[in-house]
mmCIF file of C-alpha atoms in Angstrom:
data_model
loop_
_atom_site.group_PDB
_atom_site.id
_atom_site.type_symbol
_atom_site.label_atom_id
_atom_site.label_comp_id
_atom_site.label_asym_id
_atom_site.label_seq_id
_atom_site.Cartn_x
_atom_site.Cartn_y
_atom_site.Cartn_z
ATOM 1 C CA MET V 553 -31.010 22.123 40.936
ATOM 2 C CA ASN V 554 -30.635 23.715 37.814
ATOM 3 C CA THR V 555 -30.631 21.644 34.052
ATOM 4 C CA THR V 556 -26.813 21.630 33.442
ATOM 5 C CA ARG V 557 -25.604 20.649 36.721
ATOM 6 C CA HIS V 558 -28.510 18.080 37.027
ATOM 7 C CA LEU V 559 -26.857 16.997 33.927
ATOM 8 C CA ALA V 560 -23.491 16.779 34.858
ATOM 9 C CA THR V 561 -24.484 15.498 38.218
ATOM 10 C CA VAL V 562 -26.470 12.121 36.173
ATOM 11 C CA ALA V 563 -22.999 11.771 34.323
ATOM 12 C CA ALA V 564 -20.835 11.540 37.225
ATOM 13 C CA ILE V 565 -22.569 8.807 38.971
ATOM 14 C CA ALA V 566 -23.124 6.961 35.738
ATOM 15 C CA ALA V 567 -19.385 7.050 35.367
ATOM 16 C CA CYS V 568 -18.717 5.476 38.884
ATOM 17 C CA PHE V 569 -20.996 2.524 37.726
ATOM 18 C CA ALA V 570 -19.813 2.481 34.022
ATOM 19 C CA LEU V 571 -18.636 -1.550 33.352
ATOM 20 C CA PRO V 572 -14.949 -1.739 32.388
ATOM 21 C CA ALA V 573 -14.082 -2.208 28.941
ATOM 22 C CA GLN V 574 -15.052 -6.019 28.544
ATOM 23 C CA ALA V 575 -12.036 -8.447 27.892
ATOM 24 C CA GLU V 576 -11.908 -10.347 24.448
ATOM 25 C CA ASP V 577 -10.451 -13.452 23.600
ATOM 26 C CA ILE V 578 -9.200 -12.166 19.661
ATOM 27 C CA LYS V 579 -8.503 -14.931 17.055
ATOM 28 C CA LEU V 580 -6.431 -13.867 14.242
ATOM 29 C CA ARG V 581 -5.671 -16.024 10.953
ATOM 30 C CA ILE V 582 -2.621 -15.257 9.587
ATOM 31 C CA ALA V 583 -1.167 -17.108 6.467
ATOM 32 C CA SER V 584 1.103 -16.546 3.640
ATOM 33 C CA GLY V 585 1.257 -18.720 0.280
ATOM 34 C CA HIS V 586 5.433 -19.170 1.088
ATOM 35 C CA PRO V 587 6.652 -21.449 3.817
ATOM 36 C CA THR V 588 8.257 -20.696 6.850
ATOM 37 C CA ALA V 589 11.811 -21.595 4.577
ATOM 38 C CA ASN V 590 11.354 -17.720 3.254
ATOM 39 C CA THR V 591 12.844 -15.886 5.902
ATOM 40 C CA TYR V 592 10.096 -13.282 6.130
ATOM 41 C CA VAL V 593 7.534 -16.088 6.837
ATOM 42 C CA ASN V 594 10.242 -17.612 9.599
ATOM 43 C CA LEU V 595 9.874 -14.070 10.883
ATOM 44 C CA MET V 596 6.039 -13.863 10.859
ATOM 45 C CA ASN V 597 6.349 -17.051 12.671
ATOM 46 C CA SER V 598 9.240 -16.577 15.312
ATOM 47 C CA PHE V 599 8.534 -12.785 15.505
ATOM 48 C CA PHE V 600 5.241 -11.278 14.609
ATOM 49 C CA VAL V 601 2.779 -13.761 16.212
ATOM 50 C CA PRO V 602 4.713 -14.545 19.374
ATOM 51 C CA GLU V 603 5.611 -10.845 20.036
ATOM 52 C CA VAL V 604 1.857 -9.324 19.328
ATOM 53 C CA THR V 605 0.415 -12.342 21.561
ATOM 54 C CA LYS V 606 2.821 -11.394 24.326
ATOM 55 C CA ARG V 607 2.178 -7.424 24.355
ATOM 56 C CA VAL V 608 -1.309 -8.003 24.131
ATOM 57 C CA ALA V 609 -1.163 -9.971 27.364
ATOM 58 C CA ALA V 610 1.014 -8.247 28.941
ATOM 59 C CA ARG V 611 -0.513 -4.646 28.320
ATOM 60 C CA THR V 612 -4.141 -4.812 27.934
ATOM 61 C CA LYS V 613 -7.169 -7.114 29.142
ATOM 62 C CA HIS V 614 -7.326 -9.235 25.899
ATOM 63 C CA LYS V 615 -6.085 -12.509 24.748
ATOM 64 C CA VAL V 616 -4.731 -12.863 21.102
ATOM 65 C CA GLU V 617 -4.978 -16.402 19.799
ATOM 66 C CA PHE V 618 -3.240 -16.717 16.136
ATOM 67 C CA ILE V 619 -4.554 -19.518 13.665
ATOM 68 C CA GLU V 620 -1.033 -19.634 11.651
ATOM 69 C CA GLY V 621 -1.318 -21.304 7.783
ATOM 70 C CA TYR V 622 1.412 -20.828 5.789
ATOM 71 C CA GLY V 623 3.144 -22.671 2.491
ATOM 72 C CA GLY V 624 0.092 -22.295 0.838
ATOM 73 C CA SER V 625 -2.121 -24.241 3.326
ATOM 74 C CA ILE V 626 -4.862 -21.084 3.467
ATOM 75 C CA VAL V 627 -3.556 -18.956 0.337
ATOM 76 C CA LYS V 628 -1.437 -19.677 -2.390
ATOM 77 C CA VAL V 629 1.360 -17.492 -3.191
ATOM 78 C CA ALA V 630 -1.050 -15.469 -6.031
ATOM 79 C CA ASP V 631 -3.608 -15.250 -3.811
ATOM 80 C CA THR V 632 -2.902 -13.641 -0.544
ATOM 81 C CA LEU V 633 -4.046 -10.273 -1.320
ATOM 82 C CA GLU V 634 -7.489 -11.403 -2.437
ATOM 83 C CA GLY V 635 -7.389 -13.608 0.627
ATOM 84 C CA VAL V 636 -6.928 -10.875 3.109
ATOM 85 C CA GLN V 637 -9.265 -8.376 0.816
ATOM 86 C CA SER V 638 -12.131 -10.941 0.692
ATOM 87 C CA GLY V 639 -11.571 -11.920 4.554
ATOM 88 C CA ILE V 640 -10.460 -15.463 4.045
ATOM 89 C CA ILE V 641 -7.799 -14.739 6.556
ATOM 90 C CA ASP V 642 -7.382 -11.749 8.521
ATOM 91 C CA LEU V 643 -3.654 -11.326 7.919
ATOM 92 C CA GLY V 644 -1.358 -11.673 4.926
ATOM 93 C CA GLY V 645 2.278 -11.621 3.831
ATOM 94 C CA TYR V 646 2.768 -11.471 0.385
ATOM 95 C CA CYS V 647 5.087 -10.486 -2.289
ATOM 96 C CA PHE V 648 3.408 -7.984 -4.871
ATOM 97 C CA CYS V 649 5.040 -9.343 -7.691
ATOM 98 C CA PHE V 650 1.734 -12.014 -7.725
ATOM 99 C CA GLU V 651 -0.088 -8.815 -8.307
ATOM 100 C CA PRO V 652 1.062 -7.080 -11.474
ATOM 101 C CA SER V 653 -2.081 -5.746 -12.530
ATOM 102 C CA ASN V 654 -3.469 -5.109 -8.588
ATOM 103 C CA LEU V 655 0.083 -3.421 -7.245
ATOM 104 C CA PRO V 656 2.053 -2.322 -10.348
ATOM 105 C CA LEU V 657 3.944 0.737 -9.066
ATOM 106 C CA HIS V 658 4.552 -1.145 -5.628
ATOM 107 C CA ALA V 659 7.269 -2.924 -7.365
ATOM 108 C CA PHE V 660 9.256 0.302 -7.888
ATOM 109 C CA GLN V 661 12.398 -1.017 -6.417
ATOM 110 C CA ILE V 662 12.632 -3.960 -9.156
ATOM 111 C CA MET V 663 12.133 -0.857 -12.265
ATOM 112 C CA LEU V 664 15.762 0.250 -10.582
ATOM 113 C CA PRO V 665 17.854 -2.693 -11.032
ATOM 114 C CA PHE V 666 21.699 -2.556 -9.515
ATOM 115 C CA GLY V 667 20.207 -0.925 -6.354
ATOM 116 C CA THR V 668 21.441 -1.291 -2.728
ATOM 117 C CA MET V 669 22.259 -4.912 -1.875
ATOM 118 C CA ASP V 670 21.995 -4.072 1.675
ATOM 119 C CA PRO V 671 18.288 -5.270 2.501
ATOM 120 C CA VAL V 672 18.239 -2.483 5.880
ATOM 121 C CA LYS V 673 19.139 0.261 3.247
ATOM 122 C CA SER V 674 16.613 -0.846 0.681
ATOM 123 C CA VAL V 675 13.833 -1.336 3.470
ATOM 124 C CA THR V 676 14.393 2.075 5.226
ATOM 125 C CA LEU V 677 14.654 3.444 1.501
ATOM 126 C CA ALA V 678 10.932 2.189 0.783
ATOM 127 C CA ARG V 679 9.981 3.453 3.929
ATOM 128 C CA ARG V 680 11.022 6.816 2.662
ATOM 129 C CA VAL V 681 9.155 6.413 -0.262
ATOM 130 C CA TYR V 682 5.925 5.228 0.993
ATOM 131 C CA ASP V 683 5.966 8.437 3.530
ATOM 132 C CA GLN V 684 6.346 10.950 0.943
ATOM 133 C CA ALA V 685 3.663 9.447 -1.427
ATOM 134 C CA PRO V 686 0.434 8.850 0.525
ATOM 135 C CA PHE V 687 -0.613 6.731 -2.565
ATOM 136 C CA MET V 688 1.309 3.693 -1.507
ATOM 137 C CA SER V 689 0.143 2.772 1.445
ATOM 138 C CA LYS V 690 -3.583 4.094 1.046
ATOM 139 C CA ALA V 691 -3.904 1.709 -2.123
ATOM 140 C CA PHE V 692 -4.278 -1.055 0.496
ATOM 141 C CA GLU V 693 -6.842 0.599 2.149
ATOM 142 C CA ASP V 694 -8.860 2.294 -0.695
ATOM 143 C CA LYS V 695 -8.619 -0.603 -3.031
ATOM 144 C CA TYR V 696 -8.150 -3.745 -1.350
ATOM 145 C CA ASN V 697 -9.702 -3.375 2.226
ATOM 146 C CA GLN V 698 -6.787 -3.960 3.966
ATOM 147 C CA VAL V 699 -4.042 -2.054 6.079
ATOM 148 C CA LEU V 700 -0.526 -2.256 5.418
ATOM 149 C CA LEU V 701 1.307 -3.211 8.812
ATOM 150 C CA GLY V 702 4.844 -3.630 7.099
ATOM 151 C CA LEU V 703 6.847 -3.647 4.599
ATOM 152 C CA ILE V 704 9.354 -6.560 4.089
ATOM 153 C CA ALA V 705 12.821 -6.761 2.691
ATOM 154 C CA ASP V 706 14.623 -9.789 0.894
ATOM 155 C CA ASN V 707 18.469 -9.958 0.913
ATOM 156 C CA GLY V 708 20.445 -9.193 -2.514
ATOM 157 C CA TYR V 709 19.212 -11.009 -5.654
ATOM 158 C CA ASN V 710 21.819 -12.827 -7.742
ATOM 159 C CA LEU V 711 21.211 -15.616 -10.769
ATOM 160 C CA GLY V 712 21.496 -19.398 -10.311
ATOM 161 C CA THR V 713 21.779 -21.384 -12.541
ATOM 162 C CA ASN V 714 22.548 -25.215 -13.719
ATOM 163 C CA PHE V 715 24.965 -24.197 -16.290
ATOM 164 C CA GLU V 716 28.298 -22.198 -16.141
ATOM 165 C CA TRP V 717 28.696 -18.740 -17.801
ATOM 166 C CA LYS V 718 30.963 -15.627 -17.603
ATOM 167 C CA GLY V 719 29.024 -12.654 -19.676
ATOM 168 C CA VAL V 720 25.628 -11.646 -20.601
ATOM 169 C CA ALA V 721 26.016 -13.038 -24.134
ATOM 170 C CA ASP V 722 25.990 -16.606 -22.482
ATOM 171 C CA LEU V 723 22.681 -16.007 -21.622
ATOM 172 C CA LYS V 724 20.941 -15.760 -24.636
ATOM 173 C CA GLY V 725 18.029 -18.142 -25.273
ATOM 174 C CA ARG V 726 18.583 -20.065 -21.859
ATOM 175 C CA LYS V 727 15.296 -20.389 -20.546
ATOM 176 C CA LEU V 728 15.468 -18.075 -16.606
ATOM 177 C CA ALA V 729 12.993 -18.035 -13.883
ATOM 178 C CA GLY V 730 11.887 -14.861 -11.987
ATOM 179 C CA ALA V 731 8.788 -13.201 -10.277
ATOM 180 C CA GLY V 732 6.864 -10.426 -12.070
ATOM 181 C CA LEU V 733 8.668 -7.528 -13.330
ATOM 182 C CA ASN V 734 12.423 -8.819 -12.503
ATOM 183 C CA LEU V 735 11.743 -10.725 -15.802
ATOM 184 C CA LYS V 736 12.419 -7.841 -17.236
ATOM 185 C CA TRP V 737 16.203 -7.790 -16.231
ATOM 186 C CA LEU V 738 16.138 -11.320 -18.109
ATOM 187 C CA GLU V 739 14.604 -10.302 -21.328
ATOM 188 C CA TYR V 740 16.999 -7.511 -21.740
ATOM 189 C CA ALA V 741 20.017 -9.976 -21.313
ATOM 190 C CA GLY V 742 18.503 -12.035 -24.178
ATOM 191 C CA ALA V 743 17.455 -14.763 -21.683
ATOM 192 C CA VAL V 744 14.128 -16.480 -22.461
ATOM 193 C CA PRO V 745 12.456 -15.115 -19.058
ATOM 194 C CA VAL V 746 9.605 -17.874 -17.210
ATOM 195 C CA GLN V 747 7.673 -16.663 -14.471
ATOM 196 C CA SER V 748 7.478 -18.931 -11.370
ATOM 197 C CA SER V 749 7.431 -19.152 -7.904
ATOM 198 C CA LEU V 750 9.650 -20.632 -5.120
ATOM 199 C CA PRO V 751 7.627 -23.652 -4.275
ATOM 200 C CA ASP V 752 8.000 -24.449 -7.887
ATOM 201 C CA ALA V 753 11.606 -23.528 -8.222
ATOM 202 C CA TYR V 754 13.408 -27.034 -7.318
ATOM 203 C CA THR V 755 11.607 -29.694 -9.476
ATOM 204 C CA SER V 756 11.284 -26.993 -12.398
ATOM 205 C CA MET V 757 14.991 -27.276 -12.494
ATOM 206 C CA LYS V 758 15.384 -30.579 -11.748
ATOM 207 C CA THR V 759 12.802 -31.459 -15.171
ATOM 208 C CA GLY V 760 14.336 -28.672 -17.181
ATOM 209 C CA VAL V 761 11.682 -26.146 -17.072
ATOM 210 C CA TYR V 762 13.770 -23.864 -16.857
ATOM 211 C CA ASP V 763 18.048 -23.613 -16.127
ATOM 212 C CA GLY V 764 18.550 -20.693 -13.587
ATOM 213 C CA TRP V 765 16.706 -18.715 -10.969
ATOM 214 C CA ILE V 766 17.031 -14.850 -9.903
ATOM 215 C CA MET V 767 17.252 -15.933 -6.381
ATOM 216 C CA PHE V 768 18.501 -14.400 -3.596
ATOM 217 C CA PRO V 769 20.706 -16.650 -1.118
ATOM 218 C CA SER V 770 18.300 -17.316 1.544
ATOM 219 C CA GLY V 771 15.640 -18.890 -1.400
ATOM 220 C CA TYR V 772 18.591 -20.592 -2.555
ATOM 221 C CA VAL V 773 20.082 -22.134 0.665
ATOM 222 C CA ASN V 774 16.235 -23.128 2.039
ATOM 223 C CA PHE V 775 14.724 -24.769 -1.245
ATOM 224 C CA LYS V 776 18.223 -26.463 -1.372
ATOM 225 C CA LEU V 777 18.226 -25.068 -5.141
ATOM 226 C CA TYR V 778 21.961 -25.793 -5.332
ATOM 227 C CA GLU V 779 21.163 -29.353 -5.653
ATOM 228 C CA VAL V 780 19.798 -29.024 -9.009
ATOM 229 C CA ALA V 781 21.645 -25.721 -10.092
ATOM 230 C CA LYS V 782 25.009 -25.389 -8.822
ATOM 231 C CA TYR V 783 26.019 -22.159 -10.523
ATOM 232 C CA TYR V 784 25.576 -19.124 -7.995
ATOM 233 C CA THR V 785 27.043 -15.710 -9.481
ATOM 234 C CA GLU V 786 26.666 -12.446 -7.513
ATOM 235 C CA ILE V 787 25.298 -9.852 -9.990
ATOM 236 C CA GLY V 788 24.184 -7.709 -7.460
ATOM 237 C CA PHE V 789 20.521 -6.624 -8.750
ATOM 238 C CA GLY V 790 19.720 -5.294 -5.485
ATOM 239 C CA ALA V 791 17.942 -6.059 -1.868
ATOM 240 C CA ILE V 792 13.899 -5.582 -3.233
ATOM 241 C CA THR V 793 11.405 -4.834 -0.764
ATOM 242 C CA TRP V 794 8.116 -5.435 -2.479
ATOM 243 C CA HIS V 795 6.380 -7.661 -0.041
ATOM 244 C CA GLY V 796 4.032 -6.540 2.693
ATOM 245 C CA LEU V 797 2.293 -7.870 5.842
ATOM 246 C CA THR V 798 -1.612 -6.558 5.895
ATOM 247 C CA ILE V 799 -4.641 -7.021 7.731
ATOM 248 C CA ASN V 800 -7.904 -7.190 6.330
ATOM 249 C CA MET V 801 -9.858 -3.309 7.104
ATOM 250 C CA ALA V 802 -13.250 -4.646 8.457
ATOM 251 C CA ARG V 803 -10.980 -6.963 10.710
ATOM 252 C CA TRP V 804 -8.796 -3.762 11.695
ATOM 253 C CA ALA V 805 -11.984 -2.102 12.938
ATOM 254 C CA ARG V 806 -13.264 -4.591 15.172
ATOM 255 C CA LEU V 807 -10.034 -4.836 17.360
ATOM 256 C CA PRO V 808 -9.622 -2.706 20.200
ATOM 257 C CA LYS V 809 -7.481 0.293 19.717
ATOM 258 C CA GLU V 810 -4.740 -1.052 22.449
ATOM 259 C CA VAL V 811 -4.610 -4.289 20.492
ATOM 260 C CA GLN V 812 -4.444 -2.070 16.855
ATOM 261 C CA GLN V 813 -1.748 0.112 18.692
ATOM 262 C CA ILE V 814 0.219 -3.285 19.270
ATOM 263 C CA LEU V 815 -0.386 -4.998 16.046
ATOM 264 C CA SER V 816 1.167 -1.342 14.003
ATOM 265 C CA GLU V 817 4.076 -1.341 16.593
ATOM 266 C CA VAL V 818 4.911 -4.957 15.990
ATOM 267 C CA GLY V 819 4.579 -4.599 12.317
ATOM 268 C CA ARG V 820 7.252 -1.648 12.113
ATOM 269 C CA GLU V 821 9.369 -3.783 14.496
ATOM 270 C CA TYR V 822 8.878 -6.661 12.451
ATOM 271 C CA GLU V 823 9.340 -4.361 9.161
ATOM 272 C CA ALA V 824 12.762 -3.766 10.344
ATOM 273 C CA ARG V 825 13.980 -7.079 11.573
ATOM 274 C CA THR V 826 13.288 -8.174 7.856
ATOM 275 C CA GLY V 827 16.004 -5.786 6.844
ATOM 276 C CA THR V 828 18.593 -6.499 9.633
ATOM 277 C CA VAL V 829 17.930 -10.932 9.682
ATOM 278 C CA ASN V 830 18.507 -10.985 6.434
ATOM 279 C CA LEU V 831 21.552 -8.329 5.776
ATOM 280 C CA GLU V 832 22.812 -10.541 9.049
ATOM 281 C CA ASN V 833 22.184 -13.874 6.941
ATOM 282 C CA TYR V 834 23.650 -12.872 3.458
ATOM 283 C CA PRO V 835 27.493 -13.912 4.113
ATOM 284 C CA ARG V 836 26.503 -16.684 5.926
ATOM 285 C CA GLN V 837 24.492 -18.164 2.767
ATOM 286 C CA LEU V 838 26.903 -17.569 0.498
ATOM 287 C CA GLU V 839 29.678 -19.568 3.044
ATOM 288 C CA GLN V 840 26.715 -22.373 3.156
ATOM 289 C CA LEU V 841 26.318 -22.536 -0.474
ATOM 290 C CA LYS V 842 30.252 -22.770 -0.774
ATOM 291 C CA SER V 843 30.458 -25.565 1.988
ATOM 292 C CA VAL V 844 27.725 -27.722 -0.014
ATOM 293 C CA GLY V 845 29.810 -27.734 -2.990
ATOM 294 C CA ALA V 846 27.942 -24.655 -5.178
ATOM 295 C CA ASN V 847 30.355 -22.764 -7.450
ATOM 296 C CA VAL V 848 29.549 -19.101 -6.070
ATOM 297 C CA ARG V 849 31.583 -16.781 -7.792
ATOM 298 C CA GLN V 850 30.876 -12.416 -8.019
ATOM 299 C CA LEU V 851 30.247 -10.950 -12.140
ATOM 300 C CA ALA V 852 33.011 -8.435 -13.407
ATOM 301 C CA VAL V 853 32.388 -5.107 -12.637
ATOM 302 C CA SER V 854 32.438 -4.408 -16.306
ATOM 303 C CA VAL V 855 29.905 -7.014 -16.801
ATOM 304 C CA ARG V 856 27.675 -5.675 -14.376
ATOM 305 C CA VAL V 857 28.155 -2.032 -15.970
ATOM 306 C CA ASP V 858 26.729 -3.653 -19.417
ATOM 307 C CA TRP V 859 24.064 -5.123 -18.170
ATOM 308 C CA ALA V 860 22.533 -2.028 -16.092
ATOM 309 C CA SER V 861 23.622 -0.080 -19.764
ATOM 310 C CA SER V 862 21.308 -1.964 -21.245
ATOM 311 C CA LEU V 863 18.312 -1.285 -18.886
ATOM 312 C CA LYS V 864 19.039 2.357 -18.527
ATOM 313 C CA GLY V 865 15.957 3.462 -20.441
ATOM 314 C CA TRP V 866 13.309 1.001 -18.710
ATOM 315 C CA PRO V 867 12.711 3.132 -15.553
ATOM 316 C CA GLN V 868 11.895 5.701 -18.301
ATOM 317 C CA GLU V 869 9.520 3.757 -19.590
ATOM 318 C CA LYS V 870 7.913 2.236 -16.770
ATOM 319 C CA ALA V 871 6.865 5.439 -15.086
ATOM 320 C CA THR V 872 5.779 7.048 -18.842
ATOM 321 C CA GLU V 873 3.375 3.505 -18.559
ATOM 322 C CA LEU V 874 2.416 4.195 -15.198
ATOM 323 C CA ASP V 875 1.454 7.810 -14.803
ATOM 324 C CA LYS V 876 -0.273 7.357 -18.330
ATOM 325 C CA ALA V 877 -2.535 4.694 -16.138
ATOM 326 C CA GLY V 878 -3.029 7.390 -13.315
ATOM 327 C CA LEU V 879 -0.396 6.282 -10.784
ATOM 328 C CA PRO V 880 2.042 8.617 -9.407
ATOM 329 C CA ALA V 881 5.166 6.395 -11.004
ATOM 330 C CA SER V 882 7.436 9.438 -11.643
ATOM 331 C CA GLN V 883 7.337 10.725 -8.639
ATOM 332 C CA VAL V 884 7.918 7.535 -6.915
ATOM 333 C CA LEU V 885 10.841 6.432 -8.685
ATOM 334 C CA LYS V 886 12.574 9.807 -8.666
ATOM 335 C CA LEU V 887 12.030 9.519 -4.792
ATOM 336 C CA ALA V 888 13.284 5.804 -4.947
ATOM 337 C CA LEU V 889 16.620 7.109 -6.819
ATOM 338 C CA GLN V 890 17.050 10.105 -4.765
ATOM 339 C CA GLU V 891 16.900 8.142 -1.420
ATOM 340 C CA ALA V 892 19.167 5.390 -2.126
ATOM 341 C CA GLU V 893 21.782 8.108 -3.071
ATOM 342 C CA LYS V 894 21.197 9.625 0.334
ATOM 343 C CA LEU V 895 21.727 6.273 1.743
ATOM 344 C CA GLY V 896 24.979 5.843 0.324
ATOM 345 C CA HIS V 897 24.249 4.144 -3.149
ATOM 346 C CA GLN V 898 26.200 4.463 -6.306
ATOM 347 C CA TRP V 899 24.462 3.481 -9.054
ATOM 348 C CA PRO V 900 26.501 1.576 -12.236
ATOM 349 C CA VAL V 901 24.564 3.413 -14.117
ATOM 350 C CA ARG V 902 22.251 6.759 -13.432
ATOM 351 C CA TYR V 903 18.500 6.264 -14.509
ATOM 352 C CA GLN V 904 16.850 9.300 -15.324
ATOM 353 C CA VAL V 905 13.410 9.943 -14.828
ATOM 354 C CA LYS V 906 11.645 12.584 -16.018
#
């Protein structure tokens, strides 16, 4: 028998006796600094976790068990990226708003205020930008030891206050809260911006730390902010996709390929669901606010245009600043403007980015 035929025979015999891939019991720690009152965290708990568990059991020989820690029980809102990066948790859901140094460009929709109020369009727009600007996904892998499984949309941002107001001038000097870059929206209106997070909002408004919040209606309803600030004004700042669900890269690499595939698959379905669930909930939550005595009104179109006009130079300012830092900001902002228009959005003021 020649050497080649001999080796082929040995390989064939070995294949017959090869052991099947060993079934694994996989434990994954998943967490967020926000509680399940937040829509995206609720969907981590009610959709992502059970769906991954079910599909792994049905389609593989493995078993996945999730250890869940929400509401800051394992990581705080501003520490989740680092928690995933270091491996304290395996998967984390978090807002890029709390990472202005680490992920400054990932808040790009905030830099284009008065965008679409449709969270389905927002997350679709964001996904198109990420697909055309590879830096956006690769930043998680190259710098922070994690893989992005899904983007997360919020429903539309408006403004809740403990005082009644009619025009932008009425906000001058008022202390109003936000998270990260959306504080700039307030600064341009003459308000005093205060950095905060949702878990602190109720107590802070009750005790007078600040007088209002840039907030989507789900946060206003679920955190009962209407009890301490009953005026909710539909400004239409935009539905922003600036959260993400990520997994530690080292943990990812140790997972069986078929489990990786399911995590990716469910991650994208979770991403889409953050859009559809928020879209469905928005009108219901406004009605809930009205039913509990909140004063819900729409901002006059002229006031909205005035506010947008005051911000018209800001996108170019941010693009220039981040371009100088070596980030593809102009590319990303131009893509976002174009993709929003492809989805049918009309800007109250059309921003220009060179």
